[in-house]
Coordinates of C-alpha atoms in Angstrom, one line a residue:
M1 CA -94.1 8.8 115.0
T2 CA -95.9 6.8 117.7
R3 CA -93.2 6.1 120.4
W4 CA -91.3 8.8 122.3
V5 CA -88.4 9.1 124.8
L6 CA -90.2 10.5 127.9
T7 CA -88.5 12.4 130.7
G8 CA -89.8 14.1 133.8
T9 CA -88.6 17.4 135.2
D10 CA -89.2 19.3 138.4
G11 CA -86.8 22.1 137.6
S12 CA -84.0 20.7 139.8
P13 CA -80.5 20.3 138.5
R14 CA -80.8 16.5 138.5
S15 CA -83.9 16.5 136.4
E16 CA -82.3 19.0 134.0
S17 CA -79.4 16.5 133.7
A18 CA -82.0 13.8 132.8
V19 CA -83.6 16.0 130.2
R20 CA -80.2 16.5 128.5
W21 CA -79.5 12.7 128.6
A22 CA -83.0 11.9 127.3
A23 CA -82.6 14.4 124.4
E24 CA -79.4 12.8 123.3
E25 CA -80.9 9.4 123.5
A26 CA -84.0 10.5 121.4
V27 CA -81.6 11.8 118.7
R28 CA -79.8 8.4 118.7
R29 CA -83.1 6.5 118.5
G30 CA -84.6 8.8 115.9
T31 CA -87.7 9.5 118.1
G32 CA -89.2 12.7 119.6
L33 CA -88.8 13.8 123.2
R34 CA -91.6 14.4 125.6
I35 CA -90.9 16.4 128.8
L36 CA -93.4 16.1 131.6
H37 CA -93.8 18.1 134.7
A38 CA -96.2 16.6 137.3
R39 CA -97.1 17.7 140.7
P40 CA -100.2 17.5 143.0
W41 CA -101.5 21.1 143.1
P42 CA -102.9 22.6 146.3
D43 CA -106.5 21.7 147.0
T44 CA -109.3 24.2 146.7
A45 CA -109.2 25.1 150.4
Y46 CA -105.5 25.9 150.3
A47 CA -105.7 27.5 146.9
H48 CA -107.8 30.6 147.7
G49 CA -104.7 32.7 148.0
S50 CA -102.4 33.7 145.1
L51 CA -100.2 30.6 145.4
A52 CA -102.3 28.3 143.2
S53 CA -102.6 30.9 140.4
D54 CA -98.8 31.5 140.5
L55 CA -97.7 27.9 140.4
R56 CA -99.0 26.7 137.1
P57 CA -97.8 29.7 135.0
A58 CA -94.4 29.4 136.6
A59 CA -94.2 25.7 135.8
L60 CA -95.3 26.3 132.2
R61 CA -92.6 29.0 131.8
A62 CA -89.9 26.8 133.3
L63 CA -90.9 23.9 131.1
A64 CA -91.0 26.1 127.9
E65 CA -87.5 27.3 128.7
T66 CA -86.2 23.8 129.2
A67 CA -87.7 22.7 125.9
E68 CA -86.2 25.7 124.1
R69 CA -82.7 24.8 125.4
V70 CA -83.2 21.3 124.1
R71 CA -84.3 22.6 120.7
R72 CA -81.3 24.9 120.4
A73 CA -78.9 22.0 121.4
H74 CA -80.6 19.5 119.0
P75 CA -82.1 21.4 116.0
G76 CA -84.7 19.2 114.2
L77 CA -85.6 17.2 117.4
L78 CA -89.3 17.1 117.9
V79 CA -90.0 18.2 121.5
E80 CA -93.4 18.2 123.3
T81 CA -94.1 19.3 126.8
A82 CA -97.0 18.8 129.3
V83 CA -97.9 19.9 132.8
V84 CA -100.0 17.3 134.7
D85 CA -102.0 17.8 137.9
E86 CA -101.1 14.5 139.4
D87 CA -98.7 12.7 141.8
P88 CA -95.4 12.5 139.9
A89 CA -94.9 8.7 140.1
D90 CA -98.5 8.0 139.0
A91 CA -98.2 10.6 136.1
L92 CA -94.9 9.2 134.9
L93 CA -96.2 5.6 135.0
S94 CA -99.3 6.5 133.0
A95 CA -97.4 8.6 130.5
A96 CA -94.7 6.0 129.9
K97 CA -97.1 3.3 128.7
G98 CA -96.2 2.3 125.1
Q99 CA -93.3 4.7 124.9
E100 CA -89.7 3.9 123.8
L101 CA -88.0 4.8 127.1
L102 CA -88.4 6.8 130.3
V103 CA -85.5 8.8 131.7
L104 CA -85.4 10.3 135.2
G105 CA -82.8 12.1 137.3
S106 CA -81.4 10.8 140.6
R107 CA -79.1 12.1 143.3
G108 CA -75.4 11.9 142.5
L109 CA -72.7 10.1 144.4
G110 CA -72.0 12.0 147.6
G111 CA -70.0 11.3 150.7
F112 CA -71.4 7.8 151.0
A113 CA -72.3 5.3 148.2
G114 CA -75.9 4.6 149.1
L115 CA -79.5 5.9 149.1
L116 CA -78.9 7.6 145.8
V117 CA -82.4 7.1 144.3
G118 CA -85.3 9.1 145.5
S119 CA -88.7 7.8 146.4
V120 CA -90.2 8.7 143.0
G121 CA -87.4 7.0 141.1
L122 CA -87.7 3.8 143.1
A123 CA -91.5 3.8 142.9
V124 CA -91.4 4.2 139.1
A125 CA -88.5 1.7 138.7
A126 CA -90.5 -1.0 140.5
R127 CA -93.6 -0.6 138.4
V128 CA -92.9 0.9 135.0
D129 CA -93.6 -1.4 132.0
V130 CA -91.0 0.2 129.7
P131 CA -87.2 0.5 130.1
L132 CA -86.3 3.2 132.6
V133 CA -82.9 5.0 132.8
L134 CA -81.9 6.8 136.0
V135 CA -79.2 9.5 135.4
R136 CA -76.9 10.6 138.2
S137 CA -76.4 14.4 138.7
N138 CA -73.6 16.1 140.4
G139 CA -75.7 19.0 141.6
T140 CA -75.6 20.8 138.3
A141 CA -77.5 20.3 135.0
E142 CA -74.6 18.1 133.9
P143 CA -74.6 14.3 134.3
E144 CA -72.3 13.1 136.9
D145 CA -68.7 12.4 135.7
A146 CA -68.0 8.7 136.5
G147 CA -64.5 8.9 135.1
P148 CA -63.0 8.9 131.6
A149 CA -65.6 7.8 129.1
R150 CA -64.6 4.5 127.5
R151 CA -67.7 4.0 125.2
E152 CA -68.8 0.9 127.0
I153 CA -72.1 -0.5 128.0
V154 CA -72.2 -2.9 131.0
V155 CA -75.0 -5.4 131.2
G156 CA -75.6 -7.7 134.2
V157 CA -76.4 -11.2 133.0
D158 CA -77.8 -14.2 134.9
G159 CA -75.9 -16.9 133.0
H160 CA -78.5 -19.6 133.9
H161 CA -81.7 -17.6 133.5
A162 CA -80.8 -14.7 131.1
S163 CA -83.6 -12.4 129.8
E164 CA -83.9 -11.9 126.1
A165 CA -85.4 -8.4 126.7
V166 CA -82.5 -7.3 128.8
L167 CA -79.9 -8.6 126.3
D168 CA -81.7 -7.2 123.3
F169 CA -81.8 -3.7 125.0
A170 CA -78.1 -3.8 125.9
F171 CA -76.9 -5.0 122.5
A172 CA -79.1 -2.5 120.6
E173 CA -77.9 0.3 122.8
A174 CA -74.2 -0.6 122.3
A175 CA -74.8 -0.8 118.5
R176 CA -76.4 2.7 118.5
R177 CA -73.5 4.2 120.4
G178 CA -70.7 2.2 118.6
A179 CA -69.8 1.1 122.1
R180 CA -68.3 -2.1 123.5
L181 CA -70.7 -4.3 125.5
R182 CA -69.3 -5.8 128.7
A183 CA -71.6 -8.7 129.8
V184 CA -70.9 -9.4 133.5
H185 CA -72.1 -12.5 135.4
G186 CA -71.4 -12.6 139.2
W187 CA -71.4 -15.8 141.1
D188 CA -70.7 -17.1 144.6
L189 CA -69.3 -20.2 146.3
V190 CA -72.2 -21.0 148.6
P191 CA -71.2 -22.3 152.0
A192 CA -73.0 -25.0 153.9
W193 CA -74.3 -24.9 157.4
T194 CA -74.2 -27.9 159.7
A195 CA -74.8 -28.5 163.4
A196 CA -71.1 -27.8 163.9
G197 CA -71.4 -24.4 162.1
W198 CA -70.2 -23.0 158.8
V199 CA -68.5 -25.4 156.4
P200 CA -66.5 -24.0 153.4
P201 CA -67.9 -24.9 150.0
Q202 CA -66.8 -28.2 148.8
V203 CA -66.3 -27.0 145.2
N204 CA -63.3 -26.5 143.1
A205 CA -63.4 -22.7 142.3
T206 CA -61.6 -23.1 139.0
T207 CA -64.0 -25.8 137.8
R208 CA -67.0 -23.7 139.0
E209 CA -65.7 -20.7 137.2
A210 CA -65.3 -22.6 133.9
T211 CA -68.9 -23.8 134.3
E212 CA -70.2 -20.2 134.8
Q213 CA -68.2 -18.9 131.8
A214 CA -69.7 -21.6 129.6
A215 CA -73.2 -20.7 130.9
L216 CA -72.6 -17.0 130.2
A217 CA -71.3 -17.7 126.7
K218 CA -74.4 -19.8 125.9
A219 CA -76.7 -17.1 127.3
L220 CA -75.2 -14.4 125.1
A221 CA -75.0 -16.4 121.9
G222 CA -78.4 -15.6 120.4
A223 CA -78.3 -11.8 121.1
H224 CA -74.8 -11.5 119.8
A225 CA -75.8 -13.3 116.6
A226 CA -78.5 -10.7 116.1
H227 CA -75.9 -7.9 116.6
P228 CA -72.7 -9.4 115.2
D229 CA -70.9 -6.0 114.9
V230 CA -71.1 -5.3 118.6
D231 CA -67.7 -5.7 120.3
L232 CA -68.6 -8.1 123.1
V233 CA -66.6 -8.8 126.3
A234 CA -68.0 -11.6 128.5
E235 CA -66.7 -11.9 132.1
T236 CA -67.5 -13.8 135.2
R237 CA -66.7 -12.4 138.6
L238 CA -66.6 -14.2 142.0
G239 CA -68.5 -12.2 144.6
G240 CA -72.1 -12.1 143.6
A241 CA -74.2 -10.4 140.9
A242 CA -74.7 -7.0 142.4
H243 CA -71.0 -6.6 143.4
A244 CA -69.9 -7.7 139.9
V245 CA -72.1 -5.2 138.1
V246 CA -71.3 -2.3 140.4
A247 CA -67.6 -3.0 140.1
A248 CA -67.8 -2.9 136.3
S249 CA -69.8 0.3 136.2
A250 CA -66.9 2.6 136.8
G251 CA -66.3 4.5 133.6
A252 CA -69.2 2.9 131.7
D253 CA -71.6 5.0 129.7
L254 CA -74.6 3.0 130.8
V255 CA -75.3 0.0 133.0
V256 CA -78.2 -2.3 132.1
V257 CA -80.0 -4.6 134.5
G258 CA -83.3 -6.5 134.4
R259 CA -86.3 -6.3 136.7
R260 CA -88.4 -9.4 136.8
D261 CA -92.1 -8.7 137.5
R262 CA -92.5 -10.2 140.9
H263 CA -95.8 -9.5 142.6
H264 CA -95.5 -9.0 146.3
P265 CA -98.3 -8.7 148.9
V266 CA -97.7 -4.9 149.0
G267 CA -97.0 -4.5 145.3
I268 CA -94.3 -5.1 142.7
R269 CA -90.8 -4.8 144.1
L270 CA -87.4 -4.5 142.6
G271 CA -85.1 -7.5 142.8
S272 CA -82.1 -7.3 145.1
V273 CA -79.6 -6.9 142.3
A274 CA -81.5 -4.1 140.5
H275 CA -82.0 -2.4 143.8
A276 CA -78.3 -2.5 144.7
V277 CA -77.1 -1.4 141.3
L278 CA -79.5 1.6 141.3
H279 CA -78.1 2.8 144.6
H280 CA -74.4 2.1 144.0
S281 CA -73.6 2.3 140.2
A282 CA -71.2 5.0 139.2
A283 CA -73.0 5.3 135.7
P284 CA -76.5 5.8 134.5
V285 CA -78.6 2.7 135.0
A286 CA -81.2 1.3 132.6
V287 CA -83.8 -1.0 134.3
V288 CA -85.5 -3.3 131.8
P289 CA -88.7 -5.1 132.8
H290 CA -89.2 -8.6 131.8
G291 CA -91.4 -11.6 132.6

């Protein structure tokens, strides 16, 4: 076995929720599970007291207890653990190289639908070179309840520039789960601006929608042919890509979006759609990097 489902834990309820999700996914994929705990330990000057000697054994004990809970829940699943003396984002990015999948926890939906992904999750999502799943937590070790499960995967699709990697991931995940795949393409009527101000789009909405539906069907054809048993629903929604995917996420088991590798003067950054979906989706989100 050369590829693993990797997950990170810091002992918080949201990371425990991610561990549970990752273990179930490892069983579905027939891989093992690696659980990583990473933290920058106190430097030598700070560590002369008892704090440094207490931290590592406590982390090792907590990690061993987490692994044992997973083994009891999934007999036969191969589980490995590691404690790394490194910044969490850097450690996760390094450990994820060449692995099947990375799974992390994120804050659950609270009193406002925004800012749901912590700094580590965003840093990793922008740079990791394998698919990443961010799992919502409701403050306990259970994944957040986004409503009645309907055994459905949602994938956001750019009908005119679809990514094979994103579609292959979404179709394969739907096939593993025996779930319906809902492919969503959002589009907008773009207004024009003149010296006199805003001018409504001079486009027939019905004609434009037919064009977008045809583009979506064409984009999905190859991946669907490779997974003919997957129940596919293709839909276009007026209102933009991020809005369309977030609206479809309610009740889904997983939402899949792409992350194009765009190099920015200050580093790789998430695209606007992936960023919005990560913050606002009601379901776990898979971010799939692609060229």
